[in-house]
Coordinates of C-alpha atoms and ligand atoms in Angstrom, one line a residue:
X1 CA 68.9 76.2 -130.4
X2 CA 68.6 72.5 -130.8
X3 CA 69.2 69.8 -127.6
X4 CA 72.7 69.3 -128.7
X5 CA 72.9 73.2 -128.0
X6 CA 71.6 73.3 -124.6
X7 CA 74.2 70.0 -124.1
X8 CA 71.6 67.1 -123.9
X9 CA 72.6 64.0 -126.0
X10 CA 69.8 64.2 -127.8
X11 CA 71.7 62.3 -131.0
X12 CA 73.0 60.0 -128.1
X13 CA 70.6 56.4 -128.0
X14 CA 70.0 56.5 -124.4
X15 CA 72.3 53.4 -122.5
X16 CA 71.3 50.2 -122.1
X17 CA 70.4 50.1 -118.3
X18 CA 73.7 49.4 -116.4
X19 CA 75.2 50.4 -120.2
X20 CA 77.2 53.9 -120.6
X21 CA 76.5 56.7 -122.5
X22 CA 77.7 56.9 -125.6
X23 CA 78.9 60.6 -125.1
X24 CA 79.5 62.7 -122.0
X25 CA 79.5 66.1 -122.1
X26 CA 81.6 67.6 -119.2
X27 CA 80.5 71.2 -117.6
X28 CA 84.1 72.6 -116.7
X29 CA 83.9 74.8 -113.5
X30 CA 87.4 75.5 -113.0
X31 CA 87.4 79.5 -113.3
X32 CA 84.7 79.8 -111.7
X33 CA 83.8 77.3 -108.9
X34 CA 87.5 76.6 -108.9
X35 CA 88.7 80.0 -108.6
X36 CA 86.7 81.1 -106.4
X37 CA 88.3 79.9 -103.4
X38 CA 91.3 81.1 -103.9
X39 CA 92.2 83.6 -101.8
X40 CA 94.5 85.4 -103.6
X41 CA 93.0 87.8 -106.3
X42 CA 94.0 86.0 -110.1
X43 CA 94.8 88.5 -112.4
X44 CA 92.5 89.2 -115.3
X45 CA 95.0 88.5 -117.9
X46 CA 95.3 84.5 -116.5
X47 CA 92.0 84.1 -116.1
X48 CA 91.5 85.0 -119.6
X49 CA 94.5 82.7 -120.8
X50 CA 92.9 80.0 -118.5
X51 CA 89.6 80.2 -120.2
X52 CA 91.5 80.1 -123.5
X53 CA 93.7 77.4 -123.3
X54 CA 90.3 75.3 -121.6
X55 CA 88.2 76.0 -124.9
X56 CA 91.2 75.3 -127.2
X57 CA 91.5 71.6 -125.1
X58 CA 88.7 70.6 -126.2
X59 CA 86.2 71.8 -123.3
X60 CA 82.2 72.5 -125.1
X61 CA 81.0 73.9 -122.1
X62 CA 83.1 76.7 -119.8
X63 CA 81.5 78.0 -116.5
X64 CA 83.4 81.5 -116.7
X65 CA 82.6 83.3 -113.6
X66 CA 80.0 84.3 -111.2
X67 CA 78.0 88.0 -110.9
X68 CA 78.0 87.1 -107.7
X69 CA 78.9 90.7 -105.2
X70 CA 82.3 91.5 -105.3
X71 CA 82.0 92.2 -101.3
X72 CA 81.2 88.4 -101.1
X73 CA 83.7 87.0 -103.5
X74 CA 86.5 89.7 -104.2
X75 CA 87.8 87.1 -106.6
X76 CA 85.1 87.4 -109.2
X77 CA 84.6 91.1 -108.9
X78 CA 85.7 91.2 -112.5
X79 CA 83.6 89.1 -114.0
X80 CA 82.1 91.7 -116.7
X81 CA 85.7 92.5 -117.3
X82 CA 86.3 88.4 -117.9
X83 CA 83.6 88.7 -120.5
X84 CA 84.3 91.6 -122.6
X85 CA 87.6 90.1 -122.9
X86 CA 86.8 86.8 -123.4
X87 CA 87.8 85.2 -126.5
X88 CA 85.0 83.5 -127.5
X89 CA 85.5 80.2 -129.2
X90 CA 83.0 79.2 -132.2
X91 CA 80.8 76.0 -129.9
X92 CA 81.9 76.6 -127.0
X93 CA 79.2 77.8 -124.6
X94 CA 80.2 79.9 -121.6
X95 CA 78.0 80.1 -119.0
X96 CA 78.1 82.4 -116.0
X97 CA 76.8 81.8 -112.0
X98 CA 74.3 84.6 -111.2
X99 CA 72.9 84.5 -107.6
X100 CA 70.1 86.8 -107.5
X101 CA 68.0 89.6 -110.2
X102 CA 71.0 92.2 -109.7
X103 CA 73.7 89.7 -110.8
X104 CA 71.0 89.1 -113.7
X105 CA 71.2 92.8 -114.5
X106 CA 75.0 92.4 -114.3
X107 CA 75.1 89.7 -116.4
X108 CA 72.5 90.8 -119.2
X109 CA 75.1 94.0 -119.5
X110 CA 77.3 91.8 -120.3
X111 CA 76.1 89.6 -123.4
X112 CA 75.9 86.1 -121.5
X113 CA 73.8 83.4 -123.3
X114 CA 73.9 81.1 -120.6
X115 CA 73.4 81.1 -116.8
X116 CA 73.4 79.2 -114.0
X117 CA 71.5 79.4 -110.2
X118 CA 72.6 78.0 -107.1
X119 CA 70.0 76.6 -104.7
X120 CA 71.1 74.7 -101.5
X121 CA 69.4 71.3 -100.9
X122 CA 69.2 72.0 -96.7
X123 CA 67.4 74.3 -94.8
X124 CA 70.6 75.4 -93.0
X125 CA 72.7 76.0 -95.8
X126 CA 70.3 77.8 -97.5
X127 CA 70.3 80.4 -94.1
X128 CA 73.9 80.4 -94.4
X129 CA 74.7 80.6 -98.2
X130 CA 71.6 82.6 -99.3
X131 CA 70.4 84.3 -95.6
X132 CA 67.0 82.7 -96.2
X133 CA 65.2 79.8 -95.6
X134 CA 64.8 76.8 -97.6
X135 CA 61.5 77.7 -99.1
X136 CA 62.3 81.0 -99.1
X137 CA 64.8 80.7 -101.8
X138 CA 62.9 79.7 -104.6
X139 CA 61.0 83.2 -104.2
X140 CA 64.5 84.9 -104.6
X141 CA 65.4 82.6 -107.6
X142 CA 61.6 82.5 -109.5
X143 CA 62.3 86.5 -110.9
X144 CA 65.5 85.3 -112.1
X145 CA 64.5 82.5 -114.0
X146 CA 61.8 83.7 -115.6
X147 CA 63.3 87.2 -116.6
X148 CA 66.4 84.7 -118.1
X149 CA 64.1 82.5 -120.0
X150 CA 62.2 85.7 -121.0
X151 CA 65.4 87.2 -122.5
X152 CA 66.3 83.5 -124.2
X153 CA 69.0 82.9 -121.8
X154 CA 69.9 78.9 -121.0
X155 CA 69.3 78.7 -117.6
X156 CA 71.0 75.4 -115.2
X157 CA 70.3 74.8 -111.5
X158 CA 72.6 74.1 -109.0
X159 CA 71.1 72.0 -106.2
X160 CA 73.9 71.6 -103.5
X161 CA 74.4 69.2 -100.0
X162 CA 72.3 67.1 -101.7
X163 CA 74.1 64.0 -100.2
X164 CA 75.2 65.1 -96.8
X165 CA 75.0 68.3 -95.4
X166 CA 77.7 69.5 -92.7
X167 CA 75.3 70.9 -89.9
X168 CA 72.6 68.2 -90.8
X169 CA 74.1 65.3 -91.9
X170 CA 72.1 62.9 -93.9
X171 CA 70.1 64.6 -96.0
X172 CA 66.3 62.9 -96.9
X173 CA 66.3 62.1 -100.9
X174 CA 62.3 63.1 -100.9
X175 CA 63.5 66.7 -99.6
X176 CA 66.4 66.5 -102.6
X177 CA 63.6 65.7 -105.2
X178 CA 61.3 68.1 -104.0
X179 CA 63.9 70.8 -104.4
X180 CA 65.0 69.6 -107.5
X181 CA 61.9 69.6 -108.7
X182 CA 61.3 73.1 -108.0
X183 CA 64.2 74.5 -109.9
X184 CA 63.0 72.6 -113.0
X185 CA 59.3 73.6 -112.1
X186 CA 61.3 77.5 -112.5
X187 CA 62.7 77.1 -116.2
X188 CA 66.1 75.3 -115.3
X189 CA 66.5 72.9 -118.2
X190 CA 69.2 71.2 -116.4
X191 CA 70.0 70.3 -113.1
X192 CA 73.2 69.7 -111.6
X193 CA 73.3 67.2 -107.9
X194 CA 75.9 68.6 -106.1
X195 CA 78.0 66.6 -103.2
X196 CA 78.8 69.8 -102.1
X197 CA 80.9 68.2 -98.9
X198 CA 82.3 65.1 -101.0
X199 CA 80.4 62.7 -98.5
X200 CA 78.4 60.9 -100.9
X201 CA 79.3 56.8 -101.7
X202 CA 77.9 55.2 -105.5
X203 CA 75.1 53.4 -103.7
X204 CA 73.7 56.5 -102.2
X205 CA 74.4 58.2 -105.9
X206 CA 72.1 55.3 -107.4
X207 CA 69.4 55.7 -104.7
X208 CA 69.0 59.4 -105.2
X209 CA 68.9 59.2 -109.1
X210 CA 66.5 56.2 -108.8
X211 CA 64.5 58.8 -106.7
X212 CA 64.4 61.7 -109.6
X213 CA 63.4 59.1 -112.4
X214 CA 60.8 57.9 -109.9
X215 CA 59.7 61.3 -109.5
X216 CA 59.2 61.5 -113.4
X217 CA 63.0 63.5 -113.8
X218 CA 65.1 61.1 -116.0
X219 CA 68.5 61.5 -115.9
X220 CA 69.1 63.3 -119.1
X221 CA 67.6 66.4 -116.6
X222 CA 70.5 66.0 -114.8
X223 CA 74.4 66.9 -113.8
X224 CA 76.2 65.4 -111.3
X225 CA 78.8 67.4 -109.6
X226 CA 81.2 65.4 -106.6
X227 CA 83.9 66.4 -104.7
X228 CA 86.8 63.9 -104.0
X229 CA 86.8 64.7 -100.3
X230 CA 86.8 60.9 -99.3
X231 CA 88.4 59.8 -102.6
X232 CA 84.9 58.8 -104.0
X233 CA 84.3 61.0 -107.0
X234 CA 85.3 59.0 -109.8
X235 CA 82.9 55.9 -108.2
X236 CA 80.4 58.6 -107.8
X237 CA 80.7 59.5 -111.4
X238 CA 81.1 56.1 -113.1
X239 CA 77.6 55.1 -110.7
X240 CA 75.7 57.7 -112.5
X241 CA 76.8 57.0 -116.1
X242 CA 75.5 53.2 -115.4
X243 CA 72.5 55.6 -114.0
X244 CA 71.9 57.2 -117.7
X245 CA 73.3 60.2 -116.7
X246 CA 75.7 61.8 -119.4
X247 CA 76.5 65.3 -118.1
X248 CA 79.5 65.3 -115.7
X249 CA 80.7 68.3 -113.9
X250 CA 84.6 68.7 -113.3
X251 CA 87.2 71.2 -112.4
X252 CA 90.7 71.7 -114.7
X253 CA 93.2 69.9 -112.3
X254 CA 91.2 69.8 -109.3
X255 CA 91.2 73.8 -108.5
X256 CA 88.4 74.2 -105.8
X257 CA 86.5 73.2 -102.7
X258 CA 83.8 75.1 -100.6
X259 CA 84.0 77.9 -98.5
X260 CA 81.3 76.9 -95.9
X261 CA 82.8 73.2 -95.7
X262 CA 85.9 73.8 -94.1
X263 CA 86.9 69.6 -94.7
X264 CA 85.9 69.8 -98.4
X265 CA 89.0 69.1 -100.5
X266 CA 88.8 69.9 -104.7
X267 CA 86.0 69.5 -107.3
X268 CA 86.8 66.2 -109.4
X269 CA 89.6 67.0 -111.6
X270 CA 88.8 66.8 -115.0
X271 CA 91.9 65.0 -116.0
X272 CA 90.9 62.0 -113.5
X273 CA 87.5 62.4 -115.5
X274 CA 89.0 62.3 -119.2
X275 CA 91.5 59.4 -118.0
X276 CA 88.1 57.2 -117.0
X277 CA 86.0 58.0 -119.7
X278 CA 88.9 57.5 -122.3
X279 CA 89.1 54.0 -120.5
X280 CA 85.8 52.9 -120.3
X281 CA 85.6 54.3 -124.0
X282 CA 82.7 56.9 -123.7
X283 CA 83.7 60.1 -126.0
X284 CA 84.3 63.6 -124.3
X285 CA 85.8 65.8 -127.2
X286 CA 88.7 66.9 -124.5
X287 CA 92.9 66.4 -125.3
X288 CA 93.8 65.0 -122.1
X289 CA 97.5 66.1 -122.6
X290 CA 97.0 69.9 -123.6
X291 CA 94.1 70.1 -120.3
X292 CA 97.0 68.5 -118.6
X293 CA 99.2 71.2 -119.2
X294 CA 97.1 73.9 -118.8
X295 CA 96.4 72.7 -115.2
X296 CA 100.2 72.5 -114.9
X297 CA 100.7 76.0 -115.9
X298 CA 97.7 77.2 -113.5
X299 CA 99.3 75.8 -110.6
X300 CA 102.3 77.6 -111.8
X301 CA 100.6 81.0 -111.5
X302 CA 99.0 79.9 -108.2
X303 CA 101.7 78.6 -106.1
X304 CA 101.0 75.0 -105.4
X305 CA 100.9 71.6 -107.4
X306 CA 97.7 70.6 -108.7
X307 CA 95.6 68.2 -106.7
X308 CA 95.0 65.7 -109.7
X309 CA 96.1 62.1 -109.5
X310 CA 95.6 62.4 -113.8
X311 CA 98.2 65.6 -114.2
X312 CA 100.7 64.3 -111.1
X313 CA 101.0 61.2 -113.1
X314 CA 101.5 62.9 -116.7
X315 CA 103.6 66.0 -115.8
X316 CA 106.8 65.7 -114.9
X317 CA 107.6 68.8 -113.3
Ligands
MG1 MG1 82.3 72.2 -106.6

């Protein structure tokens, strides 16, 4: 498996400083981080016509669903069902959330390629999403990377509340590297900042990646992954790319939020992604107008209009 493979721009020059990538390749959550708020249980059959309809768009890199315990997440309870019937597009990777070694197992039945882990960047969140502490977690997670790498898998880490934390506030960027770190440190090959609550602003964004390359992580390490809470995402987003990062986490037409931050409105829609980097020029592989449909049609099957500014503006109905 070469770089390009495992999604790093590795035929990409790197940006000028200030500059933009070249090429930004976008890690679609939408069935999975997206779906799994939703409180009513999506049948199988649309999940798989979601996924479909994602890959044909244009999407290279599909986060399917999680292994996470159906007791937590009824939701994703099918998720070896999602990948036996999963049509698997030729390039298109489809990587699956696995919390712990038995979602490992789960997932190993299954035939994924790809993983990815979900660490929390604060000590309380890590008590109240993983019952642990923060230190604690990366004892849980250290089986479960090394038994993935072992087995060849692709393994990403999630590091969330990395710019705000709801029960803590600000969160100290030293504490955010040092986690970070330590998910590399594991065998993650990529890892992913997450804003979590949607607090952060592009300054703080800066800071924290200035922080990482300080700390010898340059940003081809790294994802970003914002929330458009407070209507920052997109600032968030273009801050990193003048940052040198060129990985960009997004949701098909906003679908998501959290379930521990009770404020925390959608993922950034990938649509209000595409409709930026198509401005500013930087290649994504995606068809804006067939993703902007499929969005449509989701909302359809779920009730409600689609959050996106991107797929308000373009469909009509
Ligand atoms: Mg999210």
């Amino acid at each position: 498996m070469s770089a390009l493979d495992l999604g790093l721009p590795a035929t990409v020059p790197p940006p000028e400083p200030g500059g933009l990538p070249a090429e930004v390749t976008i890690w679609e959550v939408g069935p999975r981080d997206g779906l799994q708020n939703e409180r009513e249980v999506v049948p199988l059959e649309v999940k798989l016509e979601f996924l479909h309809r994602l890959a044909e768009a244009g999407l290279r890199v599909v986060e399917t669903t999680s292994f996470v315990h159906p007791d937590w997440v009824p939701q994703l309870a099918d998720a070896a069902d999602v990948l036996a019937g999963l049509d698997r597009r030729p390039g298109v990777r489809y990587p699956v959330l696995v919390p712990n070694e038995r979602g490992l197992d789960r997932a190993l039945r299954a035939g994924v390629t790809d993983i990815a882990i979900f660490a929390a960047g604060t000590e309380t969140f890590s008590r109240r999403n993983l019952n642990r502490g923060f230190d604690a977690q990366f004892a849980m997670f250290e089986p479960v990377v090394g038994r993935a790498v072992a087995e060849g898998l692709a393994v990403r880490g999630y590091l969330s509340m990395v710019f705000g934390d709801p029960w803590e506030g600000p969160v100290p960027v030293e504490q955010v590297v040092t986690a970070g770190r330590r998910l590399l440190e594991l065998g993650c090959e990529q890892l992913s900042l997450g804003d979590t609550i949607g607090v952060a602003t592009p300054g703080q964004v800066e800071a924290v990646l200035r922080a990482f390359d300080a700390a010898g992580i340059p940003p081809a390490r790294l994802a970003v992954h914002f929330h458009d809470t407070y209507g920052q995402a997109l600032a968030n987003t273009a801050a990193a790319l003048r940052a040198g990062v060129s990985a960009v986490d997004s949701s098909a037409g906003g679908l998501g939020g959290c379930p521990y931050a009770k404020s925390a409105t959608g993922n950034l829609a990938t649509e209000d992604l595409v409709w930026m980097l198509d401005g500013l020029g930087v290649r994504h592989g995606v068809d804006l107008a067939a993703l902007a449909d499929t969005s449509a049609w989701m909302a359809r099957q779920l009730g409600r209009p689609s959050p996106s500014r991107v797929v308000k503006a373009l469909i009509s109905d």
